[in-house]
PDB file of C-alpha atoms in Angstrom:
ATOM      1  CA  MET A 537      -7.259  15.571  21.642  1.00 38.00           C
ATOM      2  CA  LEU A 538      -8.729  12.766  24.089  1.00 41.00           C
ATOM      3  CA  GLY A 539      -7.391  12.843  27.437  1.00 44.00           C
ATOM      4  CA  TRP A 540      -4.316  10.273  28.917  1.00 47.00           C
ATOM      5  CA  ASP A 541      -1.653  11.132  25.915  1.00 49.00           C
ATOM      6  CA  THR A 542      -4.315   9.609  23.930  1.00 47.00           C
ATOM      7  CA  LEU A 543      -2.815  10.355  20.194  1.00 48.00           C
ATOM      8  CA  LYS A 544      -4.738  10.608  17.065  1.00 48.00           C
ATOM      9  CA  MET A 545      -2.951  10.166  13.643  1.00 43.00           C
ATOM     10  CA  SER A 546      -5.455  13.167  12.300  1.00 46.00           C
ATOM     11  CA  GLU A 547      -3.516  15.081  14.739  1.00 50.00           C
ATOM     12  CA  ASN A 548      -0.459  14.783  13.164  1.00 49.00           C
ATOM     13  CA  PRO A 549       0.614  17.357  10.743  1.00 47.00           C
ATOM     14  CA  ASN A 550       2.812  15.553   8.800  1.00 47.00           C
ATOM     15  CA  GLN A 551      -0.027  12.540   8.119  1.00 50.00           C
ATOM     16  CA  GLY A 552       0.736  10.723   4.808  1.00 50.00           C
ATOM     17  CA  ARG A 553       4.407  12.399   4.439  1.00 45.00           C
ATOM     18  CA  ARG A 554       6.478   9.582   4.720  1.00 60.00           C
ATOM     19  CA  ALA A 555       5.735   5.899   4.114  1.00 63.00           C
ATOM     20  CA  ASN A 556       6.940   4.544   7.177  1.00 74.00           C
ATOM     21  CA  GLU A 557       5.076   7.053   9.705  1.00 85.00           C
ATOM     22  CA  LEU A 558       4.230   5.847  12.799  1.00 91.00           C
ATOM     23  CA  GLY A 559       0.107   5.611  12.712  1.00 94.00           C
ATOM     24  CA  PRO A 560      -1.613   6.440  15.609  1.00 95.00           C
ATOM     25  CA  THR A 561      -1.540   3.310  18.384  1.00 96.00           C
ATOM     26  CA  GLY A 562       2.387   3.832  16.908  1.00 96.00           C
ATOM     27  CA  GLN A 563       2.601   7.080  18.359  1.00 96.00           C
ATOM     28  CA  GLN A 564       0.272   5.557  21.326  1.00 97.00           C
ATOM     29  CA  VAL A 565       3.512   2.934  22.135  1.00 98.00           C
ATOM     30  CA  ALA A 566       5.372   6.010  22.108  1.00 98.00           C
ATOM     31  CA  ALA A 567       2.990   8.157  24.610  1.00 97.00           C
ATOM     32  CA  ASN A 568       3.117   4.819  26.649  1.00 98.00           C
ATOM     33  CA  LEU A 569       6.841   4.313  26.363  1.00 98.00           C
ATOM     34  CA  LYS A 570       7.232   7.760  28.275  1.00 98.00           C
ATOM     35  CA  ARG A 571       4.682   7.347  30.935  1.00 98.00           C
ATOM     36  CA  LEU A 572       5.112   4.217  32.068  1.00 98.00           C
ATOM     37  CA  ARG A 573       9.425   5.201  32.253  1.00 98.00           C
ATOM     38  CA  ALA A 574       8.076   8.512  34.108  1.00 98.00           C
ATOM     39  CA  ALA A 575       5.690   6.302  36.050  1.00 97.00           C
ATOM     40  CA  ARG A 576       8.755   3.970  37.231  1.00 97.00           C
ATOM     41  CA  GLY A 577      10.896   6.906  37.751  1.00 98.00           C
ATOM     42  CA  LEU A 578      13.349   5.663  35.493  1.00 98.00           C
ATOM     43  CA  SER A 579      15.969   8.072  33.409  1.00 98.00           C
ATOM     44  CA  THR A 580      16.615   7.135  29.458  1.00 98.00           C
ATOM     45  CA  THR A 581      20.015   5.662  30.749  1.00 98.00           C
ATOM     46  CA  LYS A 582      18.718   3.537  33.001  1.00 98.00           C
ATOM     47  CA  LEU A 583      16.004   2.075  31.374  1.00 98.00           C
ATOM     48  CA  ALA A 584      18.402   1.768  28.415  1.00 98.00           C
ATOM     49  CA  GLU A 585      20.641  -0.092  30.782  1.00 98.00           C
ATOM     50  CA  LEU A 586      18.123  -2.321  32.153  1.00 97.00           C
ATOM     51  CA  LEU A 587      16.947  -3.665  28.486  1.00 98.00           C
ATOM     52  CA  THR A 588      20.366  -4.421  27.421  1.00 98.00           C
ATOM     53  CA  GLU A 589      22.094  -5.855  30.713  1.00 97.00           C
ATOM     54  CA  GLU A 590      18.583  -7.768  32.344  1.00 97.00           C
ATOM     55  CA  HIS A 591      16.337  -8.171  29.053  1.00 97.00           C
ATOM     56  CA  ASP A 592      18.939  -9.261  26.487  1.00 96.00           C
ATOM     57  CA  ARG A 593      17.502  -6.160  24.407  1.00 97.00           C
ATOM     58  CA  PRO A 594      20.657  -4.049  23.139  1.00 97.00           C
ATOM     59  CA  PHE A 595      19.259  -0.268  23.555  1.00 96.00           C
ATOM     60  CA  THR A 596      20.986   3.187  24.324  1.00 97.00           C
ATOM     61  CA  ALA A 597      19.265   6.155  25.898  1.00 98.00           C
ATOM     62  CA  GLY A 598      19.299   8.359  22.504  1.00 98.00           C
ATOM     63  CA  ALA A 599      16.759   4.957  21.435  1.00 97.00           C
ATOM     64  CA  VAL A 600      15.219   5.410  24.196  1.00 98.00           C
ATOM     65  CA  THR A 601      14.313   9.373  23.447  1.00 98.00           C
ATOM     66  CA  ARG A 602      13.774   8.566  19.922  1.00 97.00           C
ATOM     67  CA  ILE A 603      11.066   6.249  21.251  1.00 97.00           C
ATOM     68  CA  GLU A 604       9.085   8.491  22.913  1.00 98.00           C
ATOM     69  CA  HIS A 605       9.403  11.635  20.577  1.00 96.00           C
ATOM     70  CA  GLY A 606       8.048   9.024  17.278  1.00 95.00           C
ATOM     71  CA  LYS A 607      11.040   9.571  15.903  1.00 95.00           C
ATOM     72  CA  ARG A 608      11.871   5.822  16.414  1.00 95.00           C
ATOM     73  CA  ARG A 609       9.593   2.732  15.304  1.00 95.00           C
ATOM     74  CA  VAL A 610       9.258   0.225  18.447  1.00 96.00           C
ATOM     75  CA  ASP A 611       9.146  -4.036  16.961  1.00 96.00           C
ATOM     76  CA  THR A 612       7.552  -6.846  18.675  1.00 96.00           C
ATOM     77  CA  ASP A 613      10.961  -8.123  19.883  1.00 97.00           C
ATOM     78  CA  ASP A 614      11.467  -4.168  21.451  1.00 97.00           C
ATOM     79  CA  LEU A 615       7.900  -4.071  23.210  1.00 98.00           C
ATOM     80  CA  MET A 616       7.887  -7.085  24.729  1.00 98.00           C
ATOM     81  CA  ALA A 617      11.418  -6.070  26.330  1.00 98.00           C
ATOM     82  CA  LEU A 618       9.941  -2.982  27.103  1.00 98.00           C
ATOM     83  CA  ALA A 619       7.367  -4.619  29.075  1.00 98.00           C
ATOM     84  CA  ALA A 620       9.658  -6.922  30.664  1.00 98.00           C
ATOM     85  CA  ALA A 621      11.582  -3.841  31.898  1.00 98.00           C
ATOM     86  CA  LEU A 622       8.816  -1.746  32.871  1.00 98.00           C
ATOM     87  CA  LYS A 623       7.075  -4.877  34.336  1.00 98.00           C
ATOM     88  CA  VAL A 624       3.325  -4.139  32.462  1.00 97.00           C
ATOM     89  CA  SER A 625       1.618  -6.063  29.887  1.00 95.00           C
ATOM     90  CA  PRO A 626       2.823  -5.539  26.494  1.00 96.00           C
ATOM     91  CA  SER A 627      -0.837  -4.118  25.842  1.00 95.00           C
ATOM     92  CA  ALA A 628       0.308  -1.136  28.125  1.00 96.00           C
ATOM     93  CA  PHE A 629       1.555   0.028  25.249  1.00 97.00           C
ATOM     94  CA  LEU A 630      -1.181  -0.083  22.941  1.00 97.00           C
ATOM     95  CA  LEU A 631      -3.832   2.019  24.446  1.00 96.00           C
ATOM     96  CA  PRO A 632      -4.598   4.554  26.356  1.00 94.00           C
ATOM     97  CA  PRO A 633      -4.869   3.990  30.344  1.00 94.00           C
ATOM     98  CA  THR A 634      -8.326   4.284  29.968  1.00 90.00           C
ATOM     99  CA  ALA A 635     -11.508   2.727  28.895  1.00 87.00           C
ATOM    100  CA  ALA A 636     -13.525   5.911  28.500  1.00 90.00           C
ATOM    101  CA  GLY A 637     -14.011   7.901  25.320  1.00 92.00           C
ATOM    102  CA  GLU A 638     -12.884   6.925  21.375  1.00 94.00           C
ATOM    103  CA  VAL A 639      -9.699   6.078  20.650  1.00 94.00           C
ATOM    104  CA  GLU A 640      -7.678   5.446  17.169  1.00 95.00           C
ATOM    105  CA  VAL A 641      -6.684   1.889  16.446  1.00 95.00           C
ATOM    106  CA  THR A 642      -4.505   1.092  13.984  1.00 95.00           C
ATOM    107  CA  GLY A 643      -6.899  -0.979  11.245  1.00 93.00           C
ATOM    108  CA  LEU A 644      -9.742  -0.175  13.200  1.00 94.00           C
ATOM    109  CA  GLY A 645     -10.425   3.037  13.122  1.00 95.00           C
ATOM    110  CA  GLU A 646     -11.932   4.847  16.167  1.00 95.00           C
ATOM    111  CA  VAL A 647     -13.641   2.805  18.442  1.00 93.00           C
ATOM    112  CA  ALA A 648     -14.814   2.720  22.241  1.00 91.00           C
ATOM    113  CA  ALA A 649     -11.809   2.025  24.345  1.00 92.00           C
ATOM    114  CA  HIS A 650     -13.403   0.080  26.464  1.00 89.00           C
ATOM    115  CA  ASP A 651     -13.525  -2.280  23.294  1.00 90.00           C
ATOM    116  CA  ALA A 652     -10.500  -1.793  22.184  1.00 94.00           C
ATOM    117  CA  TRP A 653      -9.255  -2.610  25.576  1.00 93.00           C
ATOM    118  CA  ARG A 654     -11.423  -6.055  25.121  1.00 90.00           C
ATOM    119  CA  TRP A 655     -10.285  -6.939  21.927  1.00 93.00           C
ATOM    120  CA  VAL A 656      -6.217  -6.536  22.886  1.00 94.00           C
ATOM    121  CA  ASP A 657      -6.670  -8.482  25.836  1.00 90.00           C
ATOM    122  CA  GLY A 658      -8.245 -11.395  24.394  1.00 89.00           C
ATOM    123  CA  GLN A 659     -11.269 -11.032  25.220  1.00 88.00           C
ATOM    124  CA  TRP A 660     -13.957  -9.909  22.829  1.00 90.00           C
ATOM    125  CA  PRO A 661     -13.928  -9.327  18.813  1.00 92.00           C
ATOM    126  CA  PRO A 662     -13.913  -6.006  17.548  1.00 90.00           C
ATOM    127  CA  GLY A 663     -17.194  -5.239  15.537  1.00 88.00           C
ATOM    128  CA  ALA A 664     -18.757  -7.709  17.465  1.00 88.00           C
ATOM    129  CA  SER A 665     -22.992  -8.166  16.877  1.00 89.00           C
ATOM    130  CA  ARG A 666     -25.716  -7.150  18.165  1.00 87.00           C
ATOM    131  CA  ASP A 667     -27.143 -10.462  17.417  1.00 91.00           C
ATOM    132  CA  PRO A 668     -27.156 -13.257  19.840  1.00 91.00           C
ATOM    133  CA  GLU A 669     -26.341 -15.838  17.440  1.00 92.00           C
ATOM    134  CA  THR A 670     -24.223 -14.058  15.125  1.00 94.00           C
ATOM    135  CA  LEU A 671     -22.303 -12.998  18.832  1.00 91.00           C
ATOM    136  CA  ARG A 672     -22.014 -16.868  19.768  1.00 92.00           C
ATOM    137  CA  ARG A 673     -20.438 -17.268  16.692  1.00 94.00           C
ATOM    138  CA  GLN A 674     -17.975 -14.565  16.505  1.00 94.00           C
ATOM    139  CA  LEU A 675     -17.306 -15.089  20.201  1.00 92.00           C
ATOM    140  CA  LEU A 676     -16.515 -18.950  19.748  1.00 92.00           C
ATOM    141  CA  ASP A 677     -14.754 -18.514  16.892  1.00 94.00           C
ATOM    142  CA  PHE A 678     -12.128 -15.386  18.708  1.00 93.00           C
ATOM    143  CA  HIS A 679     -11.493 -17.586  21.423  1.00 91.00           C
ATOM    144  CA  LEU A 680     -10.532 -20.524  19.311  1.00 92.00           C
ATOM    145  CA  HIS A 681      -8.055 -18.683  16.915  1.00 92.00           C
ATOM    146  CA  SER A 682      -7.121 -15.489  20.135  1.00 91.00           C
ATOM    147  CA  ARG A 683      -5.825 -17.818  23.176  1.00 86.00           C
ATOM    148  CA  PRO A 684      -4.469 -21.269  23.810  1.00 88.00           C
ATOM    149  CA  ALA A 685      -5.537 -24.021  24.439  1.00 85.00           C
ATOM    150  CA  GLY A 686      -6.254 -24.367  28.137  1.00 85.00           C
ATOM    151  CA  ILE A 687      -6.393 -20.931  29.055  1.00 83.00           C
ATOM    152  CA  ALA A 688     -10.197 -20.066  29.623  1.00 80.00           C
ATOM    153  CA  PRO A 689     -11.328 -16.675  27.969  1.00 79.00           C
ATOM    154  CA  TYR A 690     -12.472 -13.764  30.413  1.00 76.00           C
ATOM    155  CA  VAL A 691     -16.009 -13.818  28.816  1.00 78.00           C
ATOM    156  CA  ASP A 692     -18.334 -16.820  29.168  1.00 84.00           C
ATOM    157  CA  VAL A 693     -19.922 -16.820  25.813  1.00 86.00           C
ATOM    158  CA  GLU A 694     -23.417 -18.301  26.507  1.00 87.00           C
ATOM    159  CA  ARG A 695     -23.960 -15.899  29.586  1.00 84.00           C
ATOM    160  CA  ALA A 696     -23.149 -12.696  27.389  1.00 82.00           C
ATOM    161  CA  VAL A 697     -25.088 -14.179  25.374  1.00 85.00           C
ATOM    162  CA  ARG A 698     -27.843 -14.904  27.020  1.00 85.00           C
ATOM    163  CA  HIS A 699     -27.754 -11.052  28.210  1.00 78.00           C
ATOM    164  CA  LEU A 700     -27.951  -9.524  24.849  1.00 80.00           C
ATOM    165  CA  ALA A 701     -30.803 -11.899  24.119  1.00 84.00           C
ATOM    166  CA  ASP A 702     -32.362 -10.564  27.314  1.00 83.00           C
ATOM    167  CA  PHE A 703     -31.476  -6.677  27.741  1.00 82.00           C
ATOM    168  CA  GLY A 704     -30.318  -5.773  24.576  1.00 81.00           C
ATOM    169  CA  GLU A 705     -27.041  -4.774  26.097  1.00 76.00           C
ATOM    170  CA  THR A 706     -23.709  -7.203  26.596  1.00 72.00           C
ATOM    171  CA  PRO A 707     -22.595  -7.480  30.792  1.00 68.00           C
ATOM    172  CA  PHE A 708     -19.928  -5.651  29.738  1.00 66.00           C
ATOM    173  CA  GLU A 709     -22.045  -2.216  28.925  1.00 71.00           C
ATOM    174  CA  LYS A 710     -24.139  -3.057  31.850  1.00 69.00           C
ATOM    175  CA  ASN A 711     -21.305  -3.018  33.947  1.00 68.00           C
ATOM    176  CA  GLN A 712     -20.562   0.382  32.652  1.00 65.00           C
ATOM    177  CA  ALA A 713     -23.675   1.717  32.975  1.00 61.00           C
ATOM    178  CA  ALA A 714     -23.255   1.586  37.144  1.00 52.00           C
ATOM    179  CA  PRO A 715     -20.070   2.192  38.320  1.00 51.00           C
ATOM    180  CA  PRO A 716     -18.909  -0.426  41.216  1.00 49.00           C
ATOM    181  CA  PRO A 717     -18.742   0.677  44.722  1.00 51.00           C
ATOM    182  CA  ILE A 718     -15.697   2.315  45.980  1.00 56.00           C
ATOM    183  CA  GLY A 719     -13.186   0.058  46.299  1.00 56.00           C
ATOM    184  CA  GLU A 720     -14.654  -2.259  44.242  1.00 52.00           C
ATOM    185  CA  ALA A 721     -13.011  -3.263  41.017  1.00 52.00           C
ATOM    186  CA  PRO A 722     -14.761  -3.934  37.880  1.00 49.00           C
ATOM    187  CA  HIS A 723     -16.272  -7.322  36.965  1.00 49.00           C
ATOM    188  CA  PRO A 724     -14.086  -7.733  33.615  1.00 48.00           C
ATOM    189  CA  ASP A 725     -16.817  -9.650  31.392  1.00 45.00           C
TER     190      ASP A 725
END
C-alpha cells in the first residue's frame, strides 16, 4: 500500500462484489475526509453541524462516519459542501496528499501522482503526448474545455512544447528532478 492514506482498488477484498461499490477515487475521498477532519480537529458531530447549519447540506455524525468507512457514497453536492466546511479545494478529496509515486484513479488506472494532480487541477491532460506538436494540440484542447474563459491555465503551452522539443522533458518533469531550495515552493508548471 502506498503512503498518505492512498488506497488501491486491488487491495479491496470485496472488489467486484457489489454493483455500486466504491472505486479507488471513492475510497480516496473516504480516507481524505477522515484525514482532513482530523487535521481540522473536528469531531464527526461538529463537522455534521457545520455542514447542516453553515453550508446548507444536512448531515448527521453517523453519515460522516459511514463516508469515512466507505459505507456511504459522496455525491458532488456532498463533495462541494465538505470542501467548503473543511476549507479546502474539492480536489483535496480526490487524490492522496502527495505528488510522489503512483496512484489509482477511477477512469485512468495507475498513473503518476503528479500527473493525476495536474489533471485534477486543470493543468495538464492525462496521457499527454511526448511529441511536441501533438502535445501543443492536446494542451490547447484541454485548456479550452477544462477552464472557463478569462481564467488562464497554469501551463504556458508554448513554453511547455519548446521545453519538450529542446530537452525531451516537460518543465514540470525538470522541476521534479531537482527539489527546490528549502523555503521555496516549486513552480507549478
